[in-house]
PDB file of C-alpha atoms and ligand atoms in Angstrom:
ATOM      1  CA  MET A  20     127.288 114.244  85.925  1.00  0.00           C
ATOM      2  CA  THR A  21     125.986 113.313  89.394  1.00  0.00           C
ATOM      3  CA  SER A  22     123.955 115.882  91.300  1.00  0.00           C
ATOM      4  CA  ILE A  23     123.328 116.426  94.993  1.00  0.00           C
ATOM      5  CA  ALA A  24     120.355 117.862  96.875  1.00  0.00           C
ATOM      6  CA  THR A  25     121.268 121.300  98.204  1.00  0.00           C
ATOM      7  CA  ALA A  26     119.717 123.145 101.154  1.00  0.00           C
ATOM      8  CA  ARG A  27     120.243 126.921 101.282  1.00  0.00           C
ATOM      9  CA  THR A  28     118.280 127.620 104.446  1.00  0.00           C
ATOM     10  CA  VAL A  29     118.396 126.305 107.991  1.00  0.00           C
ATOM     11  CA  ALA A  30     114.694 125.420 107.659  1.00  0.00           C
ATOM     12  CA  ASP A  31     115.350 123.182 104.627  1.00  0.00           C
ATOM     13  CA  LEU A  32     118.359 121.574 106.324  1.00  0.00           C
ATOM     14  CA  ARG A  33     116.298 120.810 109.431  1.00  0.00           C
ATOM     15  CA  ALA A  34     113.387 119.430 107.392  1.00  0.00           C
ATOM     16  CA  GLN A  35     115.639 116.913 105.598  1.00  0.00           C
ATOM     17  CA  VAL A  36     117.662 115.887 108.667  1.00  0.00           C
ATOM     18  CA  GLY A  37     114.437 115.647 110.701  1.00  0.00           C
ATOM     19  CA  ALA A  38     112.925 113.293 108.120  1.00  0.00           C
ATOM     20  CA  TRP A  39     115.988 111.039 108.223  1.00  0.00           C
ATOM     21  CA  LYS A  40     115.967 110.946 112.007  1.00  0.00           C
ATOM     22  CA  GLN A  41     112.230 110.213 112.025  1.00  0.00           C
ATOM     23  CA  ALA A  42     113.047 107.185 109.875  1.00  0.00           C
ATOM     24  CA  GLY A  43     115.613 106.053 112.454  1.00  0.00           C
ATOM     25  CA  GLU A  44     118.670 107.033 110.415  1.00  0.00           C
ATOM     26  CA  ARG A  45     121.892 108.370 111.936  1.00  0.00           C
ATOM     27  CA  VAL A  46     123.340 111.544 110.468  1.00  0.00           C
ATOM     28  CA  ALA A  47     126.961 112.669 110.126  1.00  0.00           C
ATOM     29  CA  MET A  48     128.075 116.183 109.228  1.00  0.00           C
ATOM     30  CA  VAL A  49     131.278 117.320 107.519  1.00  0.00           C
ATOM     31  CA  PRO A  50     131.662 121.114 107.776  1.00  0.00           C
ATOM     32  CA  THR A  51     133.886 122.632 105.061  1.00  0.00           C
ATOM     33  CA  MET A  52     134.673 125.919 103.384  1.00  0.00           C
ATOM     34  CA  GLY A  53     134.586 124.311  99.926  1.00  0.00           C
ATOM     35  CA  ALA A  54     137.491 124.202  97.442  1.00  0.00           C
ATOM     36  CA  LEU A  55     137.309 120.487  98.071  1.00  0.00           C
ATOM     37  CA  HIS A  56     140.202 118.086  97.570  1.00  0.00           C
ATOM     38  CA  GLU A  57     140.971 114.442  98.350  1.00  0.00           C
ATOM     39  CA  GLY A  58     141.395 115.332 102.036  1.00  0.00           C
ATOM     40  CA  HIS A  59     137.778 116.484 102.269  1.00  0.00           C
ATOM     41  CA  LEU A  60     136.608 113.414 100.363  1.00  0.00           C
ATOM     42  CA  SER A  61     138.392 111.223 102.914  1.00  0.00           C
ATOM     43  CA  LEU A  62     136.329 112.997 105.620  1.00  0.00           C
ATOM     44  CA  ILE A  63     133.143 112.163 103.692  1.00  0.00           C
ATOM     45  CA  ALA A  64     134.297 108.538 103.374  1.00  0.00           C
ATOM     46  CA  LEU A  65     134.899 108.364 107.132  1.00  0.00           C
ATOM     47  CA  ALA A  66     131.529 110.020 107.818  1.00  0.00           C
ATOM     48  CA  ARG A  67     129.830 107.363 105.700  1.00  0.00           C
ATOM     49  CA  THR A  68     131.226 104.659 107.983  1.00  0.00           C
ATOM     50  CA  GLU A  69     129.831 106.501 111.030  1.00  0.00           C
ATOM     51  CA  ALA A  70     126.221 107.154 109.943  1.00  0.00           C
ATOM     52  CA  ASP A  71     123.471 106.331 107.457  1.00  0.00           C
ATOM     53  CA  ARG A  72     123.352 109.835 105.973  1.00  0.00           C
ATOM     54  CA  VAL A  73     126.053 112.431 105.381  1.00  0.00           C
ATOM     55  CA  VAL A  74     125.536 116.200 105.207  1.00  0.00           C
ATOM     56  CA  ALA A  75     128.438 118.390 104.035  1.00  0.00           C
ATOM     57  CA  SER A  76     128.342 122.134 104.500  1.00  0.00           C
ATOM     58  CA  ILE A  77     130.140 124.685 102.357  1.00  0.00           C
ATOM     59  CA  PHE A  78     130.384 128.131 103.878  1.00  0.00           C
ATOM     60  CA  VAL A  79     133.379 130.455 103.636  1.00  0.00           C
ATOM     61  CA  ASN A  80     132.967 131.901 107.093  1.00  0.00           C
ATOM     62  CA  PRO A  81     133.894 135.606 107.227  1.00  0.00           C
ATOM     63  CA  THR A  82     134.266 135.729 111.022  1.00  0.00           C
ATOM     64  CA  GLN A  83     137.258 133.368 111.052  1.00  0.00           C
ATOM     65  CA  PHE A  84     139.349 135.506 108.678  1.00  0.00           C
ATOM     66  CA  GLY A  85     141.397 138.379 110.083  1.00  0.00           C
ATOM     67  CA  VAL A  86     141.964 141.770 108.471  1.00  0.00           C
ATOM     68  CA  GLY A  87     144.365 141.333 105.538  1.00  0.00           C
ATOM     69  CA  GLU A  88     143.768 137.563 105.340  1.00  0.00           C
ATOM     70  CA  ASP A  89     142.506 135.762 102.226  1.00  0.00           C
ATOM     71  CA  PHE A  90     138.702 135.875 102.704  1.00  0.00           C
ATOM     72  CA  ASP A  91     138.075 137.512  99.312  1.00  0.00           C
ATOM     73  CA  ALA A  92     140.677 135.402  97.507  1.00  0.00           C
ATOM     74  CA  TYR A  93     139.635 132.097  99.146  1.00  0.00           C
ATOM     75  CA  PRO A  94     138.965 129.644  96.272  1.00  0.00           C
ATOM     76  CA  ARG A  95     135.242 129.167  95.589  1.00  0.00           C
ATOM     77  CA  GLY A  96     133.636 126.762  93.110  1.00  0.00           C
ATOM     78  CA  GLU A  97     130.364 125.321  94.332  1.00  0.00           C
ATOM     79  CA  ALA A  98     129.415 123.484  91.112  1.00  0.00           C
ATOM     80  CA  ARG A  99     132.653 121.470  91.103  1.00  0.00           C
ATOM     81  CA  ASP A 100     132.439 120.872  94.869  1.00  0.00           C
ATOM     82  CA  ALA A 101     128.826 119.673  94.575  1.00  0.00           C
ATOM     83  CA  GLU A 102     129.830 117.154  91.908  1.00  0.00           C
ATOM     84  CA  LEU A 103     132.696 115.842  94.049  1.00  0.00           C
ATOM     85  CA  LEU A 104     130.377 115.481  97.051  1.00  0.00           C
ATOM     86  CA  ALA A 105     127.776 113.611  95.009  1.00  0.00           C
ATOM     87  CA  GLY A 106     130.475 111.287  93.656  1.00  0.00           C
ATOM     88  CA  ALA A 107     131.728 110.640  97.194  1.00  0.00           C
ATOM     89  CA  GLY A 108     128.271 109.505  98.342  1.00  0.00           C
ATOM     90  CA  CYS A 109     127.295 112.595 100.318  1.00  0.00           C
ATOM     91  CA  ASP A 110     123.503 112.871 100.708  1.00  0.00           C
ATOM     92  CA  LEU A 111     122.967 116.594 101.208  1.00  0.00           C
ATOM     93  CA  LEU A 112     124.908 119.809 100.687  1.00  0.00           C
ATOM     94  CA  PHE A 113     124.127 122.677 103.030  1.00  0.00           C
ATOM     95  CA  ALA A 114     125.351 125.858 101.311  1.00  0.00           C
ATOM     96  CA  PRO A 115     123.832 128.885 103.020  1.00  0.00           C
ATOM     97  CA  GLY A 116     124.496 132.503 102.070  1.00  0.00           C
ATOM     98  CA  VAL A 117     126.137 134.902 104.518  1.00  0.00           C
ATOM     99  CA  GLY A 118     122.743 136.461 105.391  1.00  0.00           C
ATOM    100  CA  GLU A 119     121.352 133.065 106.441  1.00  0.00           C
ATOM    101  CA  MET A 120     124.218 132.540 108.891  1.00  0.00           C
ATOM    102  CA  TYR A 121     124.704 136.113 110.089  1.00  0.00           C
ATOM    103  CA  ALA A 122     121.379 137.945 110.031  1.00  0.00           C
ATOM    104  CA  PRO A 123     121.367 141.717 110.560  1.00  0.00           C
ATOM    105  CA  GLY A 124     121.874 142.433 114.247  1.00  0.00           C
ATOM    106  CA  PHE A 125     123.903 139.266 114.850  1.00  0.00           C
ATOM    107  CA  SER A 126     125.788 139.917 118.104  1.00  0.00           C
ATOM    108  CA  THR A 127     126.956 136.652 119.666  1.00  0.00           C
ATOM    109  CA  THR A 128     130.589 135.702 120.125  1.00  0.00           C
ATOM    110  CA  ILE A 129     132.200 132.536 121.505  1.00  0.00           C
ATOM    111  CA  ASN A 130     135.569 132.358 123.206  1.00  0.00           C
ATOM    112  CA  VAL A 131     137.034 128.924 123.901  1.00  0.00           C
ATOM    113  CA  ALA A 132     139.699 129.954 126.410  1.00  0.00           C
ATOM    114  CA  GLY A 133     142.920 127.991 126.905  1.00  0.00           C
ATOM    115  CA  VAL A 134     143.323 125.641 123.979  1.00  0.00           C
ATOM    116  CA  SER A 135     142.487 128.349 121.405  1.00  0.00           C
ATOM    117  CA  GLU A 136     145.064 130.828 122.727  1.00  0.00           C
ATOM    118  CA  PRO A 137     148.578 129.668 121.656  1.00  0.00           C
ATOM    119  CA  LEU A 138     149.888 128.823 118.161  1.00  0.00           C
ATOM    120  CA  ASP A 139     147.287 129.822 115.533  1.00  0.00           C
ATOM    121  CA  GLY A 140     145.307 131.608 118.246  1.00  0.00           C
ATOM    122  CA  ALA A 141     148.267 133.916 118.830  1.00  0.00           C
ATOM    123  CA  ALA A 142     149.217 134.219 115.151  1.00  0.00           C
ATOM    124  CA  ARG A 143     145.644 134.797 113.935  1.00  0.00           C
ATOM    125  CA  PRO A 144     143.784 136.753 116.637  1.00  0.00           C
ATOM    126  CA  GLY A 145     140.031 136.131 116.508  1.00  0.00           C
ATOM    127  CA  HIS A 146     140.354 133.127 114.185  1.00  0.00           C
ATOM    128  CA  PHE A 147     139.205 130.454 116.633  1.00  0.00           C
ATOM    129  CA  GLY A 148     136.385 132.644 117.923  1.00  0.00           C
ATOM    130  CA  GLY A 149     135.022 132.659 114.363  1.00  0.00           C
ATOM    131  CA  VAL A 150     135.567 128.910 113.961  1.00  0.00           C
ATOM    132  CA  ALA A 151     133.868 128.120 117.285  1.00  0.00           C
ATOM    133  CA  LEU A 152     130.927 130.344 116.438  1.00  0.00           C
ATOM    134  CA  ILE A 153     130.260 128.870 113.010  1.00  0.00           C
ATOM    135  CA  VAL A 154     130.808 125.274 114.126  1.00  0.00           C
ATOM    136  CA  ALA A 155     128.430 125.753 117.085  1.00  0.00           C
ATOM    137  CA  LYS A 156     125.834 127.212 114.702  1.00  0.00           C
ATOM    138  CA  LEU A 157     126.247 124.410 112.136  1.00  0.00           C
ATOM    139  CA  LEU A 158     125.955 121.678 114.769  1.00  0.00           C
ATOM    140  CA  ILE A 159     122.891 123.316 116.343  1.00  0.00           C
ATOM    141  CA  GLN A 160     121.296 123.868 112.917  1.00  0.00           C
ATOM    142  CA  CYS A 161     121.918 120.332 111.645  1.00  0.00           C
ATOM    143  CA  GLY A 162     121.867 118.303 114.864  1.00  0.00           C
ATOM    144  CA  PRO A 163     124.130 115.521 113.557  1.00  0.00           C
ATOM    145  CA  ASP A 164     124.958 112.430 115.626  1.00  0.00           C
ATOM    146  CA  VAL A 165     128.577 112.699 114.494  1.00  0.00           C
ATOM    147  CA  ALA A 166     130.722 115.483 113.016  1.00  0.00           C
ATOM    148  CA  VAL A 167     134.000 114.795 111.238  1.00  0.00           C
ATOM    149  CA  PHE A 168     136.938 117.243 111.145  1.00  0.00           C
ATOM    150  CA  GLY A 169     140.443 116.754 109.769  1.00  0.00           C
ATOM    151  CA  GLU A 170     143.491 116.417 112.022  1.00  0.00           C
ATOM    152  CA  LYS A 171     145.351 118.642 109.554  1.00  0.00           C
ATOM    153  CA  ASP A 172     143.791 121.536 111.522  1.00  0.00           C
ATOM    154  CA  TYR A 173     144.752 119.889 114.799  1.00  0.00           C
ATOM    155  CA  GLN A 174     144.327 122.913 117.069  1.00  0.00           C
ATOM    156  CA  GLN A 175     140.939 123.602 115.471  1.00  0.00           C
ATOM    157  CA  LEU A 176     139.933 120.010 116.242  1.00  0.00           C
ATOM    158  CA  GLN A 177     140.919 120.425 119.900  1.00  0.00           C
ATOM    159  CA  VAL A 178     139.035 123.747 120.121  1.00  0.00           C
ATOM    160  CA  ILE A 179     135.926 122.085 118.653  1.00  0.00           C
ATOM    161  CA  ARG A 180     136.189 119.146 121.071  1.00  0.00           C
ATOM    162  CA  ARG A 181     136.318 121.622 123.982  1.00  0.00           C
ATOM    163  CA  LEU A 182     133.419 123.676 122.563  1.00  0.00           C
ATOM    164  CA  VAL A 183     131.176 120.648 122.056  1.00  0.00           C
ATOM    165  CA  ALA A 184     131.926 119.316 125.559  1.00  0.00           C
ATOM    166  CA  ASP A 185     131.455 122.690 127.257  1.00  0.00           C
ATOM    167  CA  LEU A 186     128.174 123.519 125.494  1.00  0.00           C
ATOM    168  CA  ASP A 187     126.736 119.987 125.846  1.00  0.00           C
ATOM    169  CA  ILE A 188     126.209 119.774 122.098  1.00  0.00           C
ATOM    170  CA  PRO A 189     124.967 116.204 121.550  1.00  0.00           C
ATOM    171  CA  THR A 190     127.305 115.425 118.660  1.00  0.00           C
ATOM    172  CA  ARG A 191     130.293 113.076 118.746  1.00  0.00           C
ATOM    173  CA  VAL A 192     133.377 114.729 117.250  1.00  0.00           C
ATOM    174  CA  VAL A 193     135.554 112.448 115.137  1.00  0.00           C
ATOM    175  CA  GLY A 194     139.056 113.431 113.965  1.00  0.00           C
ATOM    176  CA  ALA A 195     140.229 112.120 110.606  1.00  0.00           C
ATOM    177  CA  PRO A 196     143.902 111.510 109.682  1.00  0.00           C
ATOM    178  CA  THR A 197     145.590 114.093 107.459  1.00  0.00           C
ATOM    179  CA  ALA A 198     145.545 113.245 103.751  1.00  0.00           C
ATOM    180  CA  ARG A 199     148.921 113.863 102.104  1.00  0.00           C
ATOM    181  CA  ALA A 200     150.355 114.154  98.601  1.00  0.00           C
ATOM    182  CA  ALA A 201     152.879 111.477  97.610  1.00  0.00           C
ATOM    183  CA  ASP A 202     155.747 113.774  98.680  1.00  0.00           C
ATOM    184  CA  GLY A 203     154.221 114.259 102.149  1.00  0.00           C
ATOM    185  CA  LEU A 204     152.634 117.714 101.745  1.00  0.00           C
ATOM    186  CA  ALA A 205     149.388 117.866 103.740  1.00  0.00           C
ATOM    187  CA  LEU A 206     146.457 118.473 101.365  1.00  0.00           C
ATOM    188  CA  SER A 207     144.929 121.921 101.819  1.00  0.00           C
ATOM    189  CA  SER A 208     142.743 124.228  99.742  1.00  0.00           C
ATOM    190  CA  ARG A 209     145.437 126.879 100.207  1.00  0.00           C
ATOM    191  CA  ASN A 210     148.041 124.711  98.380  1.00  0.00           C
ATOM    192  CA  ALA A 211     146.395 126.099  95.231  1.00  0.00           C
ATOM    193  CA  TYR A 212     148.100 129.452  95.964  1.00  0.00           C
ATOM    194  CA  LEU A 213     151.630 127.963  95.776  1.00  0.00           C
ATOM    195  CA  THR A 214     153.822 128.799  92.783  1.00  0.00           C
ATOM    196  CA  PRO A 215     155.615 125.798  91.187  1.00  0.00           C
ATOM    197  CA  ALA A 216     158.843 126.813  92.993  1.00  0.00           C
ATOM    198  CA  GLU A 217     157.038 127.083  96.370  1.00  0.00           C
ATOM    199  CA  ARG A 218     155.304 123.753  95.767  1.00  0.00           C
ATOM    200  CA  GLU A 219     158.780 122.151  95.467  1.00  0.00           C
ATOM    201  CA  ILE A 220     159.779 123.521  98.877  1.00  0.00           C
ATOM    202  CA  ALA A 221     156.462 122.820 100.636  1.00  0.00           C
ATOM    203  CA  PRO A 222     157.032 119.102 101.523  1.00  0.00           C
ATOM    204  CA  ALA A 223     159.960 120.220 103.717  1.00  0.00           C
ATOM    205  CA  LEU A 224     157.354 121.165 106.343  1.00  0.00           C
ATOM    206  CA  ALA A 225     156.125 117.580 106.752  1.00  0.00           C
ATOM    207  CA  ALA A 226     159.708 116.309 106.532  1.00  0.00           C
ATOM    208  CA  ALA A 227     160.800 118.626 109.381  1.00  0.00           C
ATOM    209  CA  LEU A 228     157.885 117.429 111.536  1.00  0.00           C
ATOM    210  CA  ALA A 229     158.704 113.775 110.847  1.00  0.00           C
ATOM    211  CA  GLU A 230     162.372 114.376 111.708  1.00  0.00           C
ATOM    212  CA  ALA A 231     161.329 116.156 114.929  1.00  0.00           C
ATOM    213  CA  GLY A 232     159.187 113.132 115.839  1.00  0.00           C
ATOM    214  CA  ARG A 233     162.151 110.780 115.342  1.00  0.00           C
ATOM    215  CA  ARG A 234     164.370 112.988 117.526  1.00  0.00           C
ATOM    216  CA  LEU A 235     161.778 113.206 120.317  1.00  0.00           C
ATOM    217  CA  ARG A 236     161.280 109.442 120.273  1.00  0.00           C
ATOM    218  CA  ALA A 237     165.070 109.066 120.549  1.00  0.00           C
ATOM    219  CA  GLY A 238     164.936 111.135 123.754  1.00  0.00           C
ATOM    220  CA  GLU A 239     166.167 114.501 122.462  1.00  0.00           C
ATOM    221  CA  SER A 240     164.938 117.529 124.418  1.00  0.00           C
ATOM    222  CA  VAL A 241     161.925 119.559 123.295  1.00  0.00           C
ATOM    223  CA  GLU A 242     164.059 122.699 123.265  1.00  0.00           C
ATOM    224  CA  ARG A 243     166.617 121.191 120.866  1.00  0.00           C
ATOM    225  CA  VAL A 244     164.008 119.582 118.651  1.00  0.00           C
ATOM    226  CA  GLU A 245     162.130 122.873 118.267  1.00  0.00           C
ATOM    227  CA  ALA A 246     165.326 124.769 117.432  1.00  0.00           C
ATOM    228  CA  THR A 247     166.357 122.112 114.878  1.00  0.00           C
ATOM    229  CA  GLY A 248     162.888 122.203 113.303  1.00  0.00           C
ATOM    230  CA  LEU A 249     162.920 125.988 112.932  1.00  0.00           C
ATOM    231  CA  ALA A 250     166.398 125.862 111.392  1.00  0.00           C
ATOM    232  CA  ALA A 251     165.305 123.143 108.935  1.00  0.00           C
ATOM    233  CA  LEU A 252     162.392 125.295 107.717  1.00  0.00           C
ATOM    234  CA  GLU A 253     164.640 128.350 107.313  1.00  0.00           C
ATOM    235  CA  ARG A 254     167.175 126.294 105.343  1.00  0.00           C
ATOM    236  CA  ALA A 255     164.446 124.876 103.116  1.00  0.00           C
ATOM    237  CA  GLY A 256     163.418 128.402 102.079  1.00  0.00           C
ATOM    238  CA  PHE A 257     160.352 129.164 104.202  1.00  0.00           C
ATOM    239  CA  GLY A 258     159.796 132.863 104.962  1.00  0.00           C
ATOM    240  CA  LYS A 259     158.090 133.925 108.195  1.00  0.00           C
ATOM    241  CA  ILE A 260     157.743 130.973 110.587  1.00  0.00           C
ATOM    242  CA  ASP A 261     154.872 131.477 113.038  1.00  0.00           C
ATOM    243  CA  TYR A 262     155.786 128.472 115.189  1.00  0.00           C
ATOM    244  CA  PHE A 263     157.412 125.043 115.307  1.00  0.00           C
ATOM    245  CA  GLU A 264     156.450 123.684 118.718  1.00  0.00           C
ATOM    246  CA  VAL A 265     155.975 120.497 120.686  1.00  0.00           C
ATOM    247  CA  ARG A 266     152.808 120.578 122.774  1.00  0.00           C
ATOM    248  CA  GLY A 267     150.660 118.268 124.906  1.00  0.00           C
ATOM    249  CA  ALA A 268     148.368 116.303 122.578  1.00  0.00           C
ATOM    250  CA  GLY A 269     145.068 117.129 124.327  1.00  0.00           C
ATOM    251  CA  ASP A 270     145.286 120.618 125.817  1.00  0.00           C
ATOM    252  CA  LEU A 271     148.189 121.860 123.681  1.00  0.00           C
ATOM    253  CA  ALA A 272     150.022 122.935 126.837  1.00  0.00           C
ATOM    254  CA  ARG A 273     153.690 123.875 126.483  1.00  0.00           C
ATOM    255  CA  LEU A 274     156.085 120.938 126.999  1.00  0.00           C
ATOM    256  CA  GLY A 275     159.792 120.773 127.719  1.00  0.00           C
ATOM    257  CA  PRO A 276     162.426 121.977 127.842  1.00  0.00           C
ATOM    258  CA  GLY A 277     163.561 118.344 128.434  1.00  0.00           C
ATOM    259  CA  PRO A 278     162.462 115.080 126.752  1.00  0.00           C
ATOM    260  CA  ILE A 279     158.708 114.427 126.422  1.00  0.00           C
ATOM    261  CA  GLU A 280     156.643 112.135 128.596  1.00  0.00           C
ATOM    262  CA  GLY A 281     153.239 110.934 127.369  1.00  0.00           C
ATOM    263  CA  GLU A 282     151.411 111.995 124.229  1.00  0.00           C
ATOM    264  CA  ALA A 283     152.609 115.045 122.359  1.00  0.00           C
ATOM    265  CA  ARG A 284     151.939 116.787 119.075  1.00  0.00           C
ATOM    266  CA  ILE A 285     154.431 118.743 117.002  1.00  0.00           C
ATOM    267  CA  LEU A 286     152.763 121.653 115.247  1.00  0.00           C
ATOM    268  CA  ALA A 287     154.151 124.125 112.730  1.00  0.00           C
ATOM    269  CA  ALA A 288     152.972 127.086 110.666  1.00  0.00           C
ATOM    270  CA  ALA A 289     155.152 128.878 108.132  1.00  0.00           C
ATOM    271  CA  PHE A 290     154.847 131.040 105.037  1.00  0.00           C
ATOM    272  CA  LEU A 291     155.982 130.319 101.512  1.00  0.00           C
ATOM    273  CA  GLY A 292     155.570 133.672  99.810  1.00  0.00           C
ATOM    274  CA  ARG A 293     152.050 134.812 100.731  1.00  0.00           C
ATOM    275  CA  THR A 294     150.805 131.287 101.475  1.00  0.00           C
ATOM    276  CA  ARG A 295     150.615 130.177 105.078  1.00  0.00           C
ATOM    277  CA  LEU A 296     150.989 126.408 105.502  1.00  0.00           C
ATOM    278  CA  ILE A 297     150.195 124.504 108.691  1.00  0.00           C
ATOM    279  CA  ASP A 298     150.858 120.880 109.559  1.00  0.00           C
ATOM    280  CA  ASN A 299     151.297 118.671 112.612  1.00  0.00           C
ATOM    281  CA  MET A 300     152.295 115.172 113.642  1.00  0.00           C
ATOM    282  CA  ALA A 301     151.690 112.935 116.631  1.00  0.00           C
ATOM    283  CA  VAL A 302     154.431 111.694 118.941  1.00  0.00           C
ATOM    284  CA  GLY A 303     153.283 109.208 121.518  1.00  0.00           C
TER     285      GLY A 303
HETATM  286  O1  PAF B 425     138.293 123.655 108.606  1.00  0.00           O
HETATM  287  C1  PAF B 425     137.487 124.369 107.972  1.00  0.00           C
HETATM  288  O2  PAF B 425     137.284 124.203 106.758  1.00  0.00           O
HETATM  289  C2  PAF B 425     136.734 125.454 108.706  1.00  0.00           C
HETATM  290  O3  PAF B 425     137.522 126.059 109.671  1.00  0.00           O
HETATM  291  C3  PAF B 425     135.392 124.978 109.298  1.00  0.00           C
HETATM  292  C4  PAF B 425     135.586 123.916 110.365  1.00  0.00           C
HETATM  293  C5  PAF B 425     134.515 124.427 108.185  1.00  0.00           C
HETATM  294  C6  PAF B 425     134.664 126.155 109.947  1.00  0.00           C
HETATM  295  O4  PAF B 425     134.421 127.168 109.020  1.00  0.00           O
END
C-alpha cells in the first residue's frame, strides 16, 4: 500500500508548497471532491506534465450543493482516494474539514456573472457561486502555478477561467479532456448512483451529443439539432431533461437558430431516475 502526505490545515498546505517553491519547484493543483475515478487520475497525470509537484484537494464543498441535492449522499472514501492519488504520483493531499474552509462568521460570496447564469446556473441556483468561492479559496490557499480541471464540467471550467482572470489569481487554468468509459459514458463520481438498467441507458447522452456534432458540422440549424437531441434523450429513456443546447465555446452565449459559425459547444444535462448526468462536446 502506497501512502501520501496529507495536510489538513491551510498552514500545513502553505508550509509544504512554500518549501517546494523555495527550492525552485513548480506546483500544480487538482481540486476534487473525492470519490476518485480514472477521470481524476487523468487530471493528476496531466498536472504531472505541467509541474514538478502535484497537490490534490479533496473537499466536498457544502456551498455548491442546493437544498434537496446530494450533499449528504455524495460518495466519500478518503482512504481509497489517498491510495489512488499516491499511486498516480500525487505529492500531497489537502483534505481540510468544513471548519477549516468555512470558519464561524464566514460571510463572503462570489458571483461570476454572465457565464455562470445559463444551463447549470439556471438549473442549480447558487451552484456556481459555491464553486467559485471554494476554487478561489483553494487557489489562494495553495498558490499553485497551474490548476487542472476536467472539461466534463465544461461550464464550471469557463466560470473558473473567468474568476481567475477577473481576480488576477496568478494561476494558469488548464482544461483536461473528458475521460470516458468504453461505451462513451463520461466518467463521473455520480455514475455510482446509477442502477444497472440506468447504466445501460446512460451512454445515450454521449451518443446524442456526438450525433448533434455531426449534424451541426453538416450545416443543420442549431434549432433543429437541439430539438433532435432532446427527442433522442426522451426516446432513450431519460426523465427530466434540464437542457440540450448549442452554445458559444468561450462565453456560452446562445447560438442559432441557424447553422453555427466559429467554435461551439453542445452541452446537455438530464436525469436517469434520481441521478443527474451532464456531458458536453466540442464543435469547431
Ligand atoms: O469539479 C469538482 O469536483 C468541484 O466542483 C470542485 C472544482 C472541486 C470545486 O468543489
